[in-house]
Amino acid sequence: MDRKQCCVKLSVQPSRGLMDEKFIVLVQNALPGSQLTIRALHQCEDGHSWEAFGHYTADTTGTINEDPSIHGTYSGVEQMGLLWSLRPIPGSKPGLRMRKKNIQTPMEVTVSVYQGHQTEGFADLVPLSGVVVERWYMAPGVRRIPVTEGGLTATLFLPSGPGPFPGLLDLWGGGGQLVEYRAALLASHGFASMAIDYLTSKFTMKTGKMVDNQYFETAYRVLQQHPQVCGSKIAMIGLSFGTSMTLKMAIYSEVIKLSAAVCISGSHVQPVEGSVEEIMGFFQKNAGKTRFNEKNEVIWRDLLLPISTDPSLKADVGRLQCPLLLVVGEDDQNWPAQESALDIKEMMARAGNSHLLTVLSYPNAGHLIEPPYTPHARSSTFKTVEIQEKVMCLWGGQTVEHFRAQEDAWKKILVFLRENLYGGRKPTSFSHL
Amino acid sequence: MRGFRFIRGTMWSVTRPLLQECTLTCYRLLSAMTQAVPPILSVTPSRALVDEKFQVLVENLPPGCPVTLCSLHRSEDKDDWEAYGHYVSDHRGVVSVSEDLSFGGTYTGKEPMGLLWSMRPVPGSRKGLRLRKINVCTPMLVNISVHSGHEGFRDRTPLASALAERWYMAPGVKRIDINKQGVQGTLYIPPGPGPFPALLDMWGGGAGLLEYRSALLASRGYVSFSLDYLWSEYLSADVEFKYFETAFNIIRNHSQVIPDRVGILGSSLGSMVAFDLTAYSTIIKPRCIVCISSNHYHPPGTTLKAGFKILSKHFHKAHFDENNHMSWRSFALDLIADPSNNVEVGRINCPMLLVNGCDDQNWPTVETAEEVARLLREGGKEHLLSRLAYPGAGHLIEPPFSPHFRATKFIILNSKEKVILLWGGHTKAHSDAQEDSWRKILSFLQLHLYHSPSVKANL
């Protein structure tokens, strides 16, 4: 088994896929029963290297296909393990998180197969075979359109085709910036999606003032009036602080009429009449409840606990008129998403609109429930717009369960959006045919 | 709901008035719907290699609704190519090109890839066009759209559309211009550490350097050298022969190539060069050869261009069909009847795969293959030969899902005269041949260039 194998064939299909598509890794022509390592290597935009690997044994035909990894950064039969278990290579800076900024180019991953069961020193080894795989956030034909109308700092992604398409407003959390990748991916699935920077917009950076409710209403209007958007079918998706904004707009805005809302890893606890600034301030007031774990990582989940019984401090979900999908990680260390979901459920049951609510709750999943097949960050360096210094923030989640939560939640989010934005048509009878 | 199942495949048993009524209802439904939300069209995978299949799916239509699926491609020469199929949605409002029958259009029946292989120039285009990608570093873009109704679908704006990318190059494949020891061409290298088995890839006459097949072969794990060999005038047949030997050795000696795993793949005139090199060279030994549209006509001591001059002297005997398209087949048959005009293929000692179309109107390739078989049999070497002869296929056997060209413009090398050459083939049969032969070519190459029988014997 020490003889160097030649002509081992490795293939990854598809070689170019969307970020949320699965691939199949196939090794052929290896020596039957030989020990092999399959490894993925990716250099992210920040220049950091990430790797994942699995240890395999070729079968009697010299093939590895849907076989279990015995050991590595993932184990068992894990079709996508080479992506979701990616972690910074040894010696990397701590607290890294992988997020693609430029979504017009693909994420490139080199997948290689090595002789033996290797765990380190890959850079000094010559692989038996290697391929390059591209992972895209944008499907061909998706158009990326920067939006500055009405003072917005936003990007609209339009699916290919004439439309009209249902629309989606896409909000991220307290770190601010204009984060485009989820909106690009949603456009690849047929939704005209607008990613909005509502904390570090050009307006805020210039004036030092936070945006008000009108900013979101402007975004809604711009989307609604776009000739390729179906104005009566607009939804909103928010993560973390984005959930607070989503619930605020869904319930209280006179202008925004949503067909559906998706709230990930967030809470309904907020001063009801509060502006964006006031809501942020409300969280800051509770900063004393910040905890630290043994690694000195910041835990912010207690800031909103216990869930208030004061109705002026909770978005009145009983008034919601559109379907709401809540996605919760039960190991969320950053927001009390699970406790909030339970309270939301109670409030809606009392108000009689709980038929609108669906809760997806995932044991051992953390705060950052993102589209699937990117690495899990249990903690990472983070800077909110309020606290200008970088801290090591604990997000939570156990890698395997967090990945499964992401995979499951994403599928269900797409079905939820499809049903509420594309569906609603009863098939006509054609019995005379 | 069972009642709707019979719609698939039995539509023509429904009378026309019913179809028209159904169509009108659908138009009304569809226009009402598109003010709300349109149908959803998806092509999966949206980015693929040209020899990979895709699935085209339309959802969210009214049930039993006639629609037309259409593909559109603008070539590098700015010609528009299209294909279309007429479908009827099922009770769930779904049309699946992979599962459903097309009732008419540029293809009929259950044809998952019909929107690609049945493409032809749009009405009003120039005559005699051929679709071949020159720049393989970018993908071929195909716009797939769905239109309401069957007749007159072009007059209506599409209900939905999606863009598909078709690539000749897999990610990580490297492209290198070669200009070495007088040899010109382009080398494609697969991703990975190597070394790899390799191929000398040669096309026929009538075009400049074509790289797409080599790019695709590199995407399938072979270092592939697309050789440019018709650009210069050689002093003699010997000098020309040395050009090909040098080209082969350049590949063989490349640091990323396994020296005893180099084969030759040639089509049309390129297949003649493959026969010639393998039969006569004392310094190069291909591990295997693949000849597509086999041609072994090579009057001794002539360069390719001189041989072509001889050929052109017989053009007055060419047969012109009802469209005035020129066929060389019949006079070529006379030429190859004289064995002294042909390469002595009986001298070949390596495995060979011959791929031919039975409706080849350009060259008697099937007869050539039969002659090769006979000569090898005489030498007790028939076990080296595999032959594929596809009924209804023509001369231009390309990678799968490429459109079929029955006749195209051709510039006669010496005279610069343009004619329309008849290549032959009937589209559906020809496309099936392209798809099947490519699979078989790849498995033949895998067997002879990747698997290592000698190593297995040692285990």
Short mmCIF file of C-alpha atoms in Angstrom, two decimals, chain A:
data_model
loop_
_atom_site.label_atom_id
_atom_site.label_comp_id
_atom_site.label_asym_id
_atom_site.label_seq_id
_atom_site.Cartn_x
_atom_site.Cartn_y
_atom_site.Cartn_z
CA MET A 1 0.00 0.00 0.00
CA ASP A 2 3.01 2.28 0.04
CA ARG A 3 3.32 2.28 -3.73
CA LYS A 4 2.30 5.62 -5.17
CA GLN A 5 -0.93 5.18 -7.04
CA CYS A 6 -1.17 6.64 -10.47
CA CYS A 7 -4.14 7.80 -12.43
CA VAL A 8 -6.55 8.02 -9.53
CA LYS A 9 -9.57 9.85 -10.91
CA LEU A 10 -11.38 12.44 -8.84
CA SER A 11 -14.51 14.21 -9.93
CA VAL A 12 -16.89 16.63 -8.24
CA GLN A 13 -20.26 17.06 -9.94
CA PRO A 14 -21.42 19.69 -10.64
CA SER A 15 -18.07 21.46 -10.98
CA ARG A 16 -19.96 24.77 -11.03
CA GLY A 17 -22.92 24.96 -8.65
CA LEU A 18 -24.93 27.40 -6.61
CA MET A 19 -23.92 27.80 -2.97
CA ASP A 20 -26.95 25.85 -1.79
CA GLU A 21 -26.67 23.01 -4.30
CA LYS A 22 -25.26 19.64 -3.33
CA PHE A 23 -22.39 18.01 -5.17
CA ILE A 24 -21.18 14.45 -5.54
CA VAL A 25 -17.54 13.61 -4.93
CA LEU A 26 -16.35 10.49 -6.71
CA VAL A 27 -12.94 8.80 -6.55
CA GLN A 28 -12.21 6.02 -9.05
CA ASN A 29 -9.29 3.88 -10.13
CA ALA A 30 -7.68 3.80 -6.70
CA LEU A 31 -6.06 0.64 -5.36
CA PRO A 32 -8.83 -1.46 -3.78
CA GLY A 33 -8.78 -1.13 -0.01
CA SER A 34 -6.30 1.75 -0.04
CA GLN A 35 -6.49 4.49 2.54
CA LEU A 36 -7.15 7.91 1.08
CA THR A 37 -7.80 11.43 2.31
CA ILE A 38 -10.11 13.79 0.44
CA ARG A 39 -9.37 17.39 1.26
CA ALA A 40 -10.90 20.75 0.37
CA LEU A 41 -8.89 23.96 0.37
CA HIS A 42 -10.29 27.46 -0.03
CA GLN A 43 -8.64 30.83 0.17
CA CYS A 44 -11.22 33.44 1.12
CA GLU A 45 -11.29 37.08 0.04
CA ASP A 46 -9.41 38.15 3.18
CA GLY A 47 -6.55 35.88 2.20
CA HIS A 48 -7.14 33.27 4.91
CA SER A 49 -6.94 29.60 4.05
CA TRP A 50 -9.65 27.17 5.06
CA GLU A 51 -9.52 23.40 4.87
CA ALA A 52 -11.68 20.35 5.49
CA PHE A 53 -10.84 16.67 5.04
CA GLY A 54 -12.20 13.17 5.44
CA HIS A 55 -10.47 9.81 5.75
CA TYR A 56 -11.72 7.05 3.48
CA THR A 57 -11.01 3.50 2.39
CA ALA A 58 -11.45 2.65 -1.29
CA ASP A 59 -13.77 -0.29 -1.90
CA THR A 60 -13.03 -3.48 -3.85
CA THR A 61 -13.49 -1.67 -7.17
CA GLY A 62 -11.11 1.10 -6.12
CA THR A 63 -13.97 3.56 -5.75
CA ILE A 64 -15.07 6.04 -3.10
CA ASN A 65 -18.67 7.06 -3.63
CA GLU A 66 -21.19 7.88 -0.88
CA ASP A 67 -18.90 6.17 1.59
CA PRO A 68 -18.39 7.16 5.21
CA SER A 69 -15.49 9.30 6.33
CA ILE A 70 -13.88 7.43 9.21
CA HIS A 71 -12.29 10.52 10.66
CA GLY A 72 -11.45 14.11 9.76
CA THR A 73 -13.16 17.46 10.06
CA TYR A 74 -16.35 15.48 9.43
CA SER A 75 -17.23 11.81 9.80
CA GLY A 76 -19.88 9.47 8.51
CA VAL A 77 -21.57 9.70 5.14
CA GLU A 78 -21.53 13.46 4.59
CA GLN A 79 -22.01 14.50 0.98
CA MET A 80 -21.26 18.16 1.73
CA GLY A 81 -18.84 17.69 4.61
CA LEU A 82 -15.96 19.14 2.59
CA LEU A 83 -17.72 22.51 2.66
CA TRP A 84 -19.59 22.83 5.90
CA SER A 85 -16.73 21.53 8.01
CA LEU A 86 -14.18 23.95 6.52
CA ARG A 87 -12.09 25.62 9.22
CA PRO A 88 -9.12 27.98 9.19
CA ILE A 89 -5.83 26.10 8.66
CA PRO A 90 -3.63 25.62 11.75
CA GLY A 91 -1.83 28.82 12.68
CA SER A 92 -4.60 31.12 11.47
CA LYS A 93 -5.81 34.15 13.36
CA PRO A 94 -8.60 33.30 15.84
CA GLY A 95 -12.18 34.47 15.46
CA LEU A 96 -12.47 34.21 11.66
CA ARG A 97 -15.81 34.05 9.88
CA MET A 98 -16.24 33.30 6.17
CA ARG A 99 -18.48 35.76 4.36
CA LYS A 100 -18.23 36.57 0.68
CA LYS A 101 -18.32 40.25 -0.20
CA ASN A 102 -18.00 40.09 -3.99
CA ILE A 103 -20.81 37.82 -5.09
CA GLN A 104 -20.20 38.32 -8.79
CA THR A 105 -17.31 35.86 -8.68
CA PRO A 106 -17.54 32.30 -7.42
CA MET A 107 -16.07 30.80 -4.27
CA GLU A 108 -13.28 28.50 -5.58
CA VAL A 109 -12.50 25.33 -3.73
CA THR A 110 -9.70 22.95 -4.61
CA VAL A 111 -10.65 19.37 -3.82
CA SER A 112 -7.76 16.87 -3.77
CA VAL A 113 -7.19 13.25 -2.89
CA TYR A 114 -4.08 12.17 -0.98
CA GLN A 115 -2.57 8.78 -0.30
CA GLY A 116 -3.03 7.61 3.27
CA HIS A 117 -4.90 9.14 6.16
CA GLN A 118 -3.34 12.59 6.49
CA THR A 119 -4.27 15.17 9.10
CA GLU A 120 -1.70 17.90 8.65
CA GLY A 121 1.16 19.16 6.53
CA PHE A 122 -0.93 19.01 3.35
CA ALA A 123 1.05 21.86 1.84
CA ASP A 124 4.12 19.59 1.73
CA LEU A 125 2.32 16.63 0.19
CA VAL A 126 1.66 16.00 -3.49
CA PRO A 127 -1.92 14.89 -4.02
CA LEU A 128 -2.82 11.98 -6.29
CA SER A 129 -5.44 14.06 -8.04
CA GLY A 130 -7.17 17.40 -7.71
CA VAL A 131 -10.05 19.39 -9.18
CA VAL A 132 -11.39 22.90 -8.79
CA VAL A 133 -15.00 23.51 -7.86
CA GLU A 134 -16.85 26.80 -8.26
CA ARG A 135 -19.67 27.76 -5.88
CA TRP A 136 -21.84 30.68 -6.98
CA TYR A 137 -24.26 32.97 -5.16
CA MET A 138 -25.59 34.27 -8.47
CA ALA A 139 -27.23 32.05 -11.07
CA PRO A 140 -26.52 32.99 -14.72
CA GLY A 141 -28.71 35.86 -15.85
CA VAL A 142 -29.34 37.26 -12.35
CA ARG A 143 -28.85 41.03 -12.49
CA ARG A 144 -27.21 43.05 -9.74
CA ILE A 145 -28.47 46.64 -9.51
CA PRO A 146 -27.12 49.11 -6.93
CA VAL A 147 -29.94 51.24 -5.50
CA THR A 148 -29.42 54.79 -4.27
CA GLU A 149 -32.89 56.18 -4.95
CA GLY A 150 -34.50 57.96 -2.03
CA GLY A 151 -31.24 57.97 -0.10
CA LEU A 152 -31.10 54.19 0.10
CA THR A 153 -27.91 52.15 0.38
CA ALA A 154 -29.12 48.91 -1.11
CA THR A 155 -28.62 46.37 -3.88
CA LEU A 156 -31.41 44.83 -5.90
CA PHE A 157 -30.97 41.38 -7.42
CA LEU A 158 -33.37 40.51 -10.22
CA PRO A 159 -33.89 36.93 -11.41
CA SER A 160 -33.35 36.34 -15.12
CA GLY A 161 -36.43 36.65 -17.26
CA PRO A 162 -39.17 39.16 -17.97
CA GLY A 163 -40.89 38.88 -14.61
CA PRO A 164 -42.78 40.18 -12.86
CA PHE A 165 -41.27 38.57 -9.79
CA PRO A 166 -42.35 38.59 -6.15
CA GLY A 167 -40.14 40.89 -4.09
CA LEU A 168 -38.12 40.44 -0.96
CA LEU A 169 -36.49 42.91 1.42
CA ASP A 170 -33.37 41.35 2.99
CA LEU A 171 -32.01 42.59 6.31
CA TRP A 172 -28.94 41.51 8.29
CA GLY A 173 -28.05 42.42 11.87
CA GLY A 174 -26.15 44.69 14.20
CA GLY A 175 -22.83 44.58 12.37
CA GLY A 176 -24.27 46.77 9.63
CA GLN A 177 -22.69 46.91 6.13
CA LEU A 178 -24.40 45.97 2.89
CA VAL A 179 -24.42 42.18 2.90
CA GLU A 180 -25.50 40.87 -0.50
CA TYR A 181 -25.00 37.12 -0.67
CA ARG A 182 -28.32 35.90 0.68
CA ALA A 183 -30.28 38.30 -1.56
CA ALA A 184 -28.23 37.15 -4.58
CA LEU A 185 -29.03 33.54 -3.79
CA LEU A 186 -32.71 34.27 -3.27
CA ALA A 187 -32.81 36.01 -6.66
CA SER A 188 -31.30 32.84 -8.13
CA HIS A 189 -34.44 31.15 -6.82
CA GLY A 190 -36.85 33.58 -8.48
CA PHE A 191 -37.31 36.39 -5.94
CA ALA A 192 -36.48 40.02 -6.74
CA SER A 193 -34.42 40.59 -3.59
CA MET A 194 -33.16 43.85 -2.19
CA ALA A 195 -30.36 43.72 0.38
CA ILE A 196 -30.55 46.85 2.53
CA ASP A 197 -27.87 48.55 4.60
CA TYR A 198 -29.88 50.26 7.32
CA LEU A 199 -27.20 50.78 10.00
CA THR A 200 -24.18 52.04 8.06
CA SER A 201 -25.90 53.61 5.04
CA LYS A 202 -24.30 56.53 3.21
CA PHE A 203 -26.78 58.78 4.99
CA THR A 204 -25.74 57.54 8.44
CA MET A 205 -22.04 57.68 7.65
CA LYS A 206 -22.41 61.25 6.41
CA THR A 207 -24.73 62.66 9.06
CA GLY A 208 -24.01 60.43 12.04
CA LYS A 209 -27.77 59.91 12.38
CA MET A 210 -29.56 56.57 12.24
CA VAL A 211 -32.27 56.06 9.62
CA ASP A 212 -35.92 56.20 10.56
CA ASN A 213 -38.98 54.11 9.60
CA GLN A 214 -39.30 56.01 6.35
CA TYR A 215 -36.06 54.44 5.12
CA PHE A 216 -37.62 50.97 5.12
CA GLU A 217 -40.83 52.31 3.61
CA THR A 218 -38.81 53.91 0.83
CA ALA A 219 -37.11 50.58 0.18
CA TYR A 220 -40.51 48.88 0.04
CA ARG A 221 -41.85 51.52 -2.36
CA VAL A 222 -38.83 51.35 -4.66
CA LEU A 223 -39.21 47.58 -4.83
CA GLN A 224 -42.97 47.71 -5.28
CA GLN A 225 -42.79 50.21 -8.10
CA HIS A 226 -40.12 48.38 -10.06
CA PRO A 227 -41.63 47.30 -13.39
CA GLN A 228 -40.33 43.76 -12.96
CA VAL A 229 -41.64 43.31 -9.43
CA CYS A 230 -45.11 42.09 -8.56
CA GLY A 231 -46.08 44.88 -6.14
CA SER A 232 -48.68 42.85 -4.29
CA LYS A 233 -46.29 40.04 -3.41
CA ILE A 234 -43.50 41.37 -1.22
CA ALA A 235 -41.96 39.64 1.79
CA MET A 236 -39.26 40.54 4.27
CA ILE A 237 -36.47 38.40 5.68
CA GLY A 238 -34.38 39.48 8.66
CA LEU A 239 -31.68 37.94 10.81
CA SER A 240 -30.78 39.03 14.34
CA PHE A 241 -31.45 42.76 14.64
CA GLY A 242 -32.98 42.46 11.17
CA THR A 243 -35.77 40.48 12.84
CA SER A 244 -36.57 43.45 15.07
CA MET A 245 -36.90 45.67 12.00
CA THR A 246 -38.92 43.09 10.09
CA LEU A 247 -41.48 42.67 12.88
CA LYS A 248 -41.64 46.43 13.39
CA MET A 249 -42.44 47.05 9.73
CA ALA A 250 -44.73 44.06 9.33
CA ILE A 251 -46.90 45.09 12.27
CA TYR A 252 -46.78 48.88 12.49
CA SER A 253 -46.05 50.33 9.07
CA GLU A 254 -48.98 51.91 7.26
CA VAL A 255 -47.06 51.71 4.00
CA ILE A 256 -45.49 48.25 4.10
CA LYS A 257 -47.95 45.44 3.40
CA LEU A 258 -46.10 42.13 3.51
CA SER A 259 -47.25 38.83 2.04
CA ALA A 260 -44.92 36.97 4.39
CA ALA A 261 -42.11 37.48 6.89
CA VAL A 262 -39.13 35.33 7.83
CA CYS A 263 -37.40 36.09 11.14
CA ILE A 264 -34.18 34.28 11.93
CA SER A 265 -32.44 34.30 15.32
CA GLY A 266 -34.20 37.36 16.64
CA SER A 267 -36.71 38.70 19.08
CA HIS A 268 -39.91 40.72 19.25
CA VAL A 269 -38.71 42.52 22.39
CA GLN A 270 -38.31 46.21 21.51
CA PRO A 271 -39.85 49.53 22.57
CA VAL A 272 -42.99 49.55 20.43
CA GLU A 273 -42.92 53.19 19.46
CA GLY A 274 -39.16 53.30 19.16
CA SER A 275 -37.11 54.47 16.22
CA VAL A 276 -34.15 52.40 15.04
CA GLU A 277 -31.92 54.50 17.26
CA GLU A 278 -34.17 54.12 20.28
CA ILE A 279 -34.37 50.37 19.86
CA MET A 280 -30.57 50.14 19.71
CA GLY A 281 -30.41 52.35 22.76
CA PHE A 282 -32.83 50.07 24.60
CA PHE A 283 -30.49 47.10 24.07
CA GLN A 284 -27.51 49.19 25.16
CA LYS A 285 -29.27 50.04 28.43
CA ASN A 286 -29.21 46.37 29.32
CA ALA A 287 -25.53 45.98 28.48
CA GLY A 288 -24.86 45.26 32.13
CA LYS A 289 -26.34 41.82 31.59
CA THR A 290 -23.49 40.92 29.25
CA ARG A 291 -21.76 37.70 30.30
CA PHE A 292 -18.43 36.14 29.36
CA ASN A 293 -17.57 32.47 29.06
CA GLU A 294 -14.33 30.84 30.16
CA LYS A 295 -12.67 31.93 26.90
CA ASN A 296 -13.72 35.52 27.49
CA GLU A 297 -16.20 35.33 24.60
CA VAL A 298 -19.12 37.74 24.81
CA ILE A 299 -22.60 36.38 25.50
CA TRP A 300 -25.37 38.86 24.81
CA ARG A 301 -28.41 36.62 25.01
CA ASP A 302 -29.36 37.83 28.49
CA LEU A 303 -29.77 41.46 27.48
CA LEU A 304 -33.41 40.87 26.62
CA LEU A 305 -34.13 38.33 29.34
CA PRO A 306 -36.40 37.70 31.05
CA ILE A 307 -38.91 38.33 28.25
CA SER A 308 -40.85 41.38 29.37
CA THR A 309 -44.50 41.23 30.30
CA ASP A 310 -44.84 44.94 29.50
CA PRO A 311 -46.72 45.19 26.18
CA SER A 312 -45.04 48.48 25.33
CA LEU A 313 -41.75 46.62 25.19
CA LYS A 314 -42.81 43.91 22.73
CA ALA A 315 -43.84 44.17 19.07
CA ASP A 316 -47.52 43.22 19.12
CA VAL A 317 -47.38 40.03 17.07
CA GLY A 318 -51.09 39.53 17.74
CA ARG A 319 -51.67 42.20 15.12
CA LEU A 320 -49.72 40.43 12.39
CA GLN A 321 -51.73 39.81 9.24
CA CYS A 322 -49.26 37.83 7.19
CA PRO A 323 -47.67 34.41 7.63
CA LEU A 324 -44.57 34.46 9.84
CA LEU A 325 -41.77 31.91 9.80
CA LEU A 326 -39.50 31.99 12.86
CA VAL A 327 -36.15 30.23 12.71
CA VAL A 328 -34.51 29.57 16.05
CA GLY A 329 -31.22 28.02 17.15
CA GLU A 330 -31.65 26.58 20.63
CA ASP A 331 -27.97 27.17 21.42
CA ASP A 332 -28.13 30.83 20.33
CA GLN A 333 -25.79 32.67 22.72
CA ASN A 334 -26.27 36.06 21.13
CA TRP A 335 -30.06 36.59 21.21
CA PRO A 336 -32.76 34.84 23.26
CA ALA A 337 -34.42 33.60 20.09
CA GLN A 338 -35.93 30.50 21.64
CA GLU A 339 -37.49 32.29 24.59
CA SER A 340 -38.80 34.99 22.27
CA ALA A 341 -40.32 32.40 19.93
CA LEU A 342 -42.18 30.82 22.83
CA ASP A 343 -43.53 34.19 23.90
CA ILE A 344 -44.49 35.08 20.33
CA LYS A 345 -46.37 31.79 20.11
CA GLU A 346 -48.29 32.59 23.31
CA MET A 347 -49.12 36.11 22.23
CA MET A 348 -50.41 34.93 18.87
CA ALA A 349 -52.44 32.13 20.44
CA ARG A 350 -54.14 34.67 22.71
CA ALA A 351 -54.78 37.04 19.81
CA GLY A 352 -56.18 34.26 17.63
CA ASN A 353 -53.71 34.58 14.73
CA SER A 354 -51.40 31.68 15.54
CA HIS A 355 -52.46 29.95 12.29
CA LEU A 356 -50.05 32.43 10.69
CA LEU A 357 -47.09 31.21 12.72
CA THR A 358 -44.55 28.51 11.92
CA VAL A 359 -41.60 27.97 14.23
CA LEU A 360 -38.50 26.01 13.22
CA SER A 361 -36.45 25.33 16.34
CA TYR A 362 -33.12 23.52 16.08
CA PRO A 363 -31.34 21.91 19.03
CA ASN A 364 -27.63 22.82 19.23
CA ALA A 365 -27.85 25.33 16.43
CA GLY A 366 -26.40 28.77 17.12
CA HIS A 367 -27.23 32.32 16.14
CA LEU A 368 -25.82 32.54 12.62
CA ILE A 369 -28.32 30.48 10.68
CA GLU A 370 -27.18 31.19 7.15
CA PRO A 371 -27.66 29.56 3.74
CA PRO A 372 -26.14 26.05 3.88
CA TYR A 373 -22.70 24.64 3.08
CA THR A 374 -20.54 27.42 4.45
CA PRO A 375 -18.51 26.94 7.63
CA HIS A 376 -20.01 27.35 11.05
CA ALA A 377 -18.53 30.00 13.32
CA ARG A 378 -19.26 29.24 16.96
CA SER A 379 -17.62 32.55 17.80
CA SER A 380 -15.92 35.28 15.81
CA THR A 381 -14.58 38.81 16.11
CA PHE A 382 -17.43 41.24 15.82
CA LYS A 383 -18.03 44.94 15.95
CA THR A 384 -21.54 46.34 16.28
CA VAL A 385 -22.29 49.86 15.12
CA GLU A 386 -22.92 50.82 18.74
CA ILE A 387 -19.77 49.36 20.27
CA GLN A 388 -16.93 50.52 18.10
CA GLU A 389 -14.36 48.08 19.47
CA LYS A 390 -14.01 44.50 18.25
CA VAL A 391 -15.01 41.77 20.65
CA MET A 392 -14.96 37.99 20.41
CA CYS A 393 -18.64 37.26 20.17
CA LEU A 394 -20.08 33.85 21.11
CA TRP A 395 -22.75 32.89 18.57
CA GLY A 396 -23.24 29.32 19.77
CA GLY A 397 -24.05 26.09 17.99
CA GLN A 398 -22.35 22.71 17.60
CA THR A 399 -20.94 22.33 14.09
CA VAL A 400 -22.76 19.22 12.86
CA GLU A 401 -26.16 20.16 14.25
CA HIS A 402 -25.72 23.75 13.15
CA PHE A 403 -25.02 22.61 9.59
CA ARG A 404 -28.08 20.36 9.59
CA ALA A 405 -30.18 23.24 10.89
CA GLN A 406 -28.93 25.51 8.10
CA GLU A 407 -29.63 22.92 5.44
CA ASP A 408 -33.11 22.19 6.74
CA ALA A 409 -34.07 25.79 7.49
CA TRP A 410 -32.98 27.05 4.09
CA LYS A 411 -35.07 24.46 2.27
CA LYS A 412 -38.08 25.33 4.42
CA ILE A 413 -37.54 29.08 3.97
CA LEU A 414 -37.56 28.61 0.18
CA VAL A 415 -40.74 26.51 0.32
CA PHE A 416 -42.39 29.06 2.65
CA LEU A 417 -41.50 31.94 0.32
CA ARG A 418 -42.54 29.96 -2.76
CA GLU A 419 -45.91 29.08 -1.24
CA ASN A 420 -46.68 32.58 -0.03
CA LEU A 421 -45.28 34.55 -2.93
CA TYR A 422 -45.76 32.25 -5.93
CA GLY A 423 -48.65 30.05 -4.88
CA GLY A 424 -52.23 30.79 -3.95
CA ARG A 425 -53.72 29.59 -7.22
CA LYS A 426 -56.34 26.87 -7.20
CA PRO A 427 -56.03 24.53 -10.19
CA THR A 428 -58.96 24.82 -12.60
CA SER A 429 -60.84 21.68 -13.60
CA PHE A 430 -60.32 20.43 -17.13
CA SER A 431 -62.53 17.37 -16.84
CA HIS A 432 -63.88 17.72 -20.39
CA LEU A 433 -60.49 16.84 -21.81
#
